[in-house]
Amino acid sequence: MESTHHKSILITGGAGFIGSHLTRLFVIKYPDTRIVNLDKLTYAGNLENLKDIEKKDNYTFIKGDICDGDLLNKLFEQYAFDGVLHCAAESHVDRSITDPLAFVKTNVLGTATLLNVAKEYWKGHFEGKLFYHISTDEVYGTLGETGFFTEETPYDPRSPYSASKASSDHFVRAYYHTYGLPVIVSNCSNNYGPYHFPEKLIPLCINNIIHNKPLPIYGKGENVRDWLFVEDHVRAIDLIFHKGKAGETYNIGGHNEWKNIDIIRELCRQMDNKLGRAAGTSEKLITFVKDRAGHDLRYAIDPTKLSEELGWKPALQFEEGLARTIDWYLENGEWLNHVTSGNYQKYYEGMYGS
Ligand code: NAD
Ligand code: DAU
């Protein structure tokens, strides 16, 4: 087992999609490290995502807000964190279009509050400490039909979500340059996999196929995203957290670009097969709807730095990852029913009508 210098780690947003996979990996892989998961449990946070590890001795859950500086101070005092894995965020682009200030609050103010508490608590003994900020490729803006985002690509965010993430990235780097706080930022492409909240394209369409509901495709479905299985993302974070260099940025992605329409066709094909429906049944559910405002055309990551410097590469082929994801949703109907009841219905009707 890999050793860790970080004996007490704060994970923020550990009850969300990526955060829950990250928390599970760290709790199981590093049994001698205390893992404290601080999560506000917004609509996107769900303790059911962590049922299998919630009783582990090295795991502690705290319900709270990263904007609450007093709480953060208390937690740093109590647990003497030497590492922070910062995942908590408002993460859905469409929600950022309807409520941008919620994104400024958590993503910008929350990140700055956390940075400040870490800087004050670690002041004078930065050695062996690390503030790791989990960010997105959306900060780089949009690509045309060719080219890739590298770590040198200038920031050009276009949605309130990506603008808030870009701002938080800038704050993280500012704390490195101004105060010497040891930080790392990684910018990852679109994740998919189990526990993905069904407001995002893939789980939303899985849920709708199960229920024979329309599959809403924005515009013409020509937008391209670069999809990575969530377990490959959290393995990359683990590697960077332990082997990456403070002050550096790492792009994470697996060269797996799909047009939205093509990925949904592939999803329909696999689901018809698994549900025993005639070929072509689910494709008939595809419905083209009004485009997202400011819809970025294409994202694609160049992960050369991460693969050459740290030896990371994705473990899973996409077809296999998608099959595992579909199987997980089919086997976890109860989880899906819980997260799609109540407020989800209101959100869905507001976004898509019915
Ligand atoms: P998510 O929306 O599934 O989870 C976010 C979690 O943060 C939830 O558990 C929520 O309760 C918690 N949270 C929100 N506001 C909080 C606050 N003020 N205080 C404490 N906790 C709060 O998000 P995700 O998709 O798992 O994304 C996690 C991180 O990874 C985000 O920073 C996101 O920008 C980044 N990211 C996501 C993707 C992706 O494809 N999902 C890709 C690249 C980067
Ligand atoms: O690139 C990384 C980002 O990926 C993360 O930073 C974000 O947190 C994450 O939500 C994701 O952003 P996207 O906007 O790319 O993901 P989403 O699943 O919302 O949409 C994927 C594509 O599908 C996008 O082009 C919009 C389109 N779409 C989405 C929904 C929800 C549809 O066509 N119909 C839909 O109903």
PDB file of N, CA, C and O in Angstrom, residues 53-85:
ATOM      1  N   ILE A  53     -19.356   2.706   3.620  1.00  0.00           N
ATOM      2  CA  ILE A  53     -18.151   3.031   4.408  1.00  0.00           C
ATOM      3  C   ILE A  53     -18.462   3.857   5.659  1.00  0.00           C
ATOM      4  O   ILE A  53     -17.552   4.209   6.412  1.00  0.00           O
ATOM      5  N   GLU A  54     -19.743   4.158   5.881  1.00  0.00           N
ATOM      6  CA  GLU A  54     -20.053   5.135   6.944  1.00  0.00           C
ATOM      7  C   GLU A  54     -19.651   4.663   8.337  1.00  0.00           C
ATOM      8  O   GLU A  54     -19.452   5.481   9.235  1.00  0.00           O
ATOM      9  N   LYS A  55     -19.477   3.361   8.513  1.00  0.00           N
ATOM     10  CA  LYS A  55     -19.135   2.862   9.865  1.00  0.00           C
ATOM     11  C   LYS A  55     -17.632   2.610  10.024  1.00  0.00           C
ATOM     12  O   LYS A  55     -17.194   2.144  11.081  1.00  0.00           O
ATOM     13  N   LYS A  56     -16.852   2.927   9.028  1.00  0.00           N
ATOM     14  CA  LYS A  56     -15.396   2.682   9.141  1.00  0.00           C
ATOM     15  C   LYS A  56     -14.805   3.572  10.236  1.00  0.00           C
ATOM     16  O   LYS A  56     -15.198   4.738  10.383  1.00  0.00           O
ATOM     17  N   ASP A  57     -13.805   3.020  10.969  1.00  0.00           N
ATOM     18  CA  ASP A  57     -13.230   3.737  12.114  1.00  0.00           C
ATOM     19  C   ASP A  57     -12.567   5.050  11.724  1.00  0.00           C
ATOM     20  O   ASP A  57     -12.502   5.979  12.518  1.00  0.00           O
ATOM     21  N   ASN A  58     -12.012   5.112  10.513  1.00  0.00           N
ATOM     22  CA  ASN A  58     -11.234   6.304  10.137  1.00  0.00           C
ATOM     23  C   ASN A  58     -12.081   7.341   9.411  1.00  0.00           C
ATOM     24  O   ASN A  58     -11.535   8.262   8.807  1.00  0.00           O
ATOM     25  N   TYR A  59     -13.424   7.178   9.461  1.00  0.00           N
ATOM     26  CA  TYR A  59     -14.299   8.093   8.704  1.00  0.00           C
ATOM     27  C   TYR A  59     -15.197   8.885   9.638  1.00  0.00           C
ATOM     28  O   TYR A  59     -15.814   8.328  10.553  1.00  0.00           O
ATOM     29  N   THR A  60     -15.301  10.195   9.385  1.00  0.00           N
ATOM     30  CA  THR A  60     -16.204  11.064  10.164  1.00  0.00           C
ATOM     31  C   THR A  60     -16.967  11.960   9.211  1.00  0.00           C
ATOM     32  O   THR A  60     -16.356  12.558   8.311  1.00  0.00           O
ATOM     33  N   PHE A  61     -18.271  12.050   9.417  1.00  0.00           N
ATOM     34  CA  PHE A  61     -19.069  12.977   8.602  1.00  0.00           C
ATOM     35  C   PHE A  61     -19.470  14.185   9.432  1.00  0.00           C
ATOM     36  O   PHE A  61     -19.910  14.044  10.577  1.00  0.00           O
ATOM     37  N   ILE A  62     -19.339  15.367   8.846  1.00  0.00           N
ATOM     38  CA  ILE A  62     -19.805  16.606   9.498  1.00  0.00           C
ATOM     39  C   ILE A  62     -20.719  17.327   8.508  1.00  0.00           C
ATOM     40  O   ILE A  62     -20.308  17.599   7.377  1.00  0.00           O
ATOM     41  N   LYS A  63     -21.924  17.637   8.959  1.00  0.00           N
ATOM     42  CA  LYS A  63     -22.819  18.422   8.102  1.00  0.00           C
ATOM     43  C   LYS A  63     -22.500  19.896   8.319  1.00  0.00           C
ATOM     44  O   LYS A  63     -22.575  20.394   9.445  1.00  0.00           O
ATOM     45  N   GLY A  64     -22.116  20.580   7.254  1.00  0.00           N
ATOM     46  CA  GLY A  64     -21.790  22.002   7.406  1.00  0.00           C
ATOM     47  C   GLY A  64     -21.411  22.635   6.087  1.00  0.00           C
ATOM     48  O   GLY A  64     -21.243  21.957   5.071  1.00  0.00           O
ATOM     49  N   ASP A  65     -21.259  23.965   6.154  1.00  0.00           N
ATOM     50  CA  ASP A  65     -21.083  24.788   4.956  1.00  0.00           C
ATOM     51  C   ASP A  65     -19.636  25.279   4.878  1.00  0.00           C
ATOM     52  O   ASP A  65     -19.106  25.785   5.883  1.00  0.00           O
ATOM     53  N   ILE A  66     -19.038  25.198   3.704  1.00  0.00           N
ATOM     54  CA  ILE A  66     -17.658  25.691   3.562  1.00  0.00           C
ATOM     55  C   ILE A  66     -17.583  27.221   3.677  1.00  0.00           C
ATOM     56  O   ILE A  66     -16.495  27.772   3.779  1.00  0.00           O
ATOM     57  N   CYS A  67     -18.730  27.886   3.650  1.00  0.00           N
ATOM     58  CA  CYS A  67     -18.720  29.350   3.839  1.00  0.00           C
ATOM     59  C   CYS A  67     -18.671  29.718   5.320  1.00  0.00           C
ATOM     60  O   CYS A  67     -18.530  30.891   5.658  1.00  0.00           O
ATOM     61  N   ASP A  68     -18.801  28.727   6.198  1.00  0.00           N
ATOM     62  CA  ASP A  68     -18.868  28.974   7.636  1.00  0.00           C
ATOM     63  C   ASP A  68     -17.455  28.907   8.231  1.00  0.00           C
ATOM     64  O   ASP A  68     -16.972  27.848   8.642  1.00  0.00           O
ATOM     65  N   GLY A  69     -16.796  30.080   8.284  1.00  0.00           N
ATOM     66  CA  GLY A  69     -15.404  30.152   8.753  1.00  0.00           C
ATOM     67  C   GLY A  69     -15.240  29.660  10.183  1.00  0.00           C
ATOM     68  O   GLY A  69     -14.234  29.015  10.510  1.00  0.00           O
ATOM     69  N   ASP A  70     -16.219  29.945  11.058  1.00  0.00           N
ATOM     70  CA  ASP A  70     -16.092  29.512  12.462  1.00  0.00           C
ATOM     71  C   ASP A  70     -16.065  27.990  12.559  1.00  0.00           C
ATOM     72  O   ASP A  70     -15.261  27.407  13.275  1.00  0.00           O
ATOM     73  N   LEU A  71     -16.961  27.367  11.792  1.00  0.00           N
ATOM     74  CA  LEU A  71     -16.989  25.896  11.786  1.00  0.00           C
ATOM     75  C   LEU A  71     -15.660  25.352  11.247  1.00  0.00           C
ATOM     76  O   LEU A  71     -15.065  24.424  11.824  1.00  0.00           O
ATOM     77  N   LEU A  72     -15.174  25.945  10.161  1.00  0.00           N
ATOM     78  CA  LEU A  72     -13.906  25.459   9.581  1.00  0.00           C
ATOM     79  C   LEU A  72     -12.769  25.592  10.599  1.00  0.00           C
ATOM     80  O   LEU A  72     -11.960  24.673  10.758  1.00  0.00           O
ATOM     81  N   ASN A  73     -12.713  26.728  11.297  1.00  0.00           N
ATOM     82  CA  ASN A  73     -11.668  26.913  12.323  1.00  0.00           C
ATOM     83  C   ASN A  73     -11.748  25.815  13.374  1.00  0.00           C
ATOM     84  O   ASN A  73     -10.724  25.229  13.750  1.00  0.00           O
ATOM     85  N   LYS A  74     -12.968  25.529  13.812  1.00  0.00           N
ATOM     86  CA  LYS A  74     -13.136  24.487  14.851  1.00  0.00           C
ATOM     87  C   LYS A  74     -12.663  23.137  14.326  1.00  0.00           C
ATOM     88  O   LYS A  74     -12.009  22.379  15.037  1.00  0.00           O
ATOM     89  N   LEU A  75     -13.011  22.850  13.072  1.00  0.00           N
ATOM     90  CA  LEU A  75     -12.647  21.533  12.522  1.00  0.00           C
ATOM     91  C   LEU A  75     -11.129  21.408  12.360  1.00  0.00           C
ATOM     92  O   LEU A  75     -10.547  20.359  12.654  1.00  0.00           O
ATOM     93  N   PHE A  76     -10.476  22.485  11.918  1.00  0.00           N
ATOM     94  CA  PHE A  76      -9.009  22.437  11.795  1.00  0.00           C
ATOM     95  C   PHE A  76      -8.369  22.237  13.176  1.00  0.00           C
ATOM     96  O   PHE A  76      -7.408  21.474  13.317  1.00  0.00           O
ATOM     97  N   GLU A  77      -8.903  22.919  14.189  1.00  0.00           N
ATOM     98  CA  GLU A  77      -8.383  22.755  15.563  1.00  0.00           C
ATOM     99  C   GLU A  77      -8.591  21.328  16.038  1.00  0.00           C
ATOM    100  O   GLU A  77      -7.704  20.699  16.577  1.00  0.00           O
ATOM    101  N   GLN A  78      -9.791  20.808  15.821  1.00  0.00           N
ATOM    102  CA  GLN A  78     -10.141  19.492  16.359  1.00  0.00           C
ATOM    103  C   GLN A  78      -9.395  18.354  15.653  1.00  0.00           C
ATOM    104  O   GLN A  78      -8.941  17.418  16.298  1.00  0.00           O
ATOM    105  N   TYR A  79      -9.284  18.444  14.333  1.00  0.00           N
ATOM    106  CA  TYR A  79      -8.753  17.295  13.583  1.00  0.00           C
ATOM    107  C   TYR A  79      -7.339  17.506  13.066  1.00  0.00           C
ATOM    108  O   TYR A  79      -6.752  16.597  12.481  1.00  0.00           O
ATOM    109  N   ALA A  80      -6.776  18.717  13.229  1.00  0.00           N
ATOM    110  CA  ALA A  80      -5.395  19.006  12.802  1.00  0.00           C
ATOM    111  C   ALA A  80      -5.125  18.484  11.387  1.00  0.00           C
ATOM    112  O   ALA A  80      -4.177  17.731  11.160  1.00  0.00           O
ATOM    113  N   PHE A  81      -5.955  18.909  10.459  1.00  0.00           N
ATOM    114  CA  PHE A  81      -5.803  18.431   9.085  1.00  0.00           C
ATOM    115  C   PHE A  81      -4.414  18.756   8.542  1.00  0.00           C
ATOM    116  O   PHE A  81      -3.905  19.847   8.764  1.00  0.00           O
ATOM    117  N   ASP A  82      -3.834  17.803   7.813  1.00  0.00           N
ATOM    118  CA  ASP A  82      -2.644  18.200   7.058  1.00  0.00           C
ATOM    119  C   ASP A  82      -2.883  18.165   5.560  1.00  0.00           C
ATOM    120  O   ASP A  82      -2.003  18.534   4.786  1.00  0.00           O
ATOM    121  N   GLY A  83      -4.071  17.764   5.144  1.00  0.00           N
ATOM    122  CA  GLY A  83      -4.418  17.849   3.727  1.00  0.00           C
ATOM    123  C   GLY A  83      -5.882  18.214   3.553  1.00  0.00           C
ATOM    124  O   GLY A  83      -6.717  17.893   4.403  1.00  0.00           O
ATOM    125  N   VAL A  84      -6.169  18.922   2.483  1.00  0.00           N
ATOM    126  CA  VAL A  84      -7.558  19.240   2.139  1.00  0.00           C
ATOM    127  C   VAL A  84      -7.790  18.803   0.691  1.00  0.00           C
ATOM    128  O   VAL A  84      -6.971  19.093  -0.190  1.00  0.00           O
ATOM    129  N   LEU A  85      -8.874  18.066   0.477  1.00  0.00           N
ATOM    130  CA  LEU A  85      -9.310  17.725  -0.883  1.00  0.00           C
ATOM    131  C   LEU A  85     -10.638  18.448  -1.081  1.00  0.00           C
ATOM    132  O   LEU A  85     -11.652  18.048  -0.509  1.00  0.00           O
TER     133      LEU A  85
END
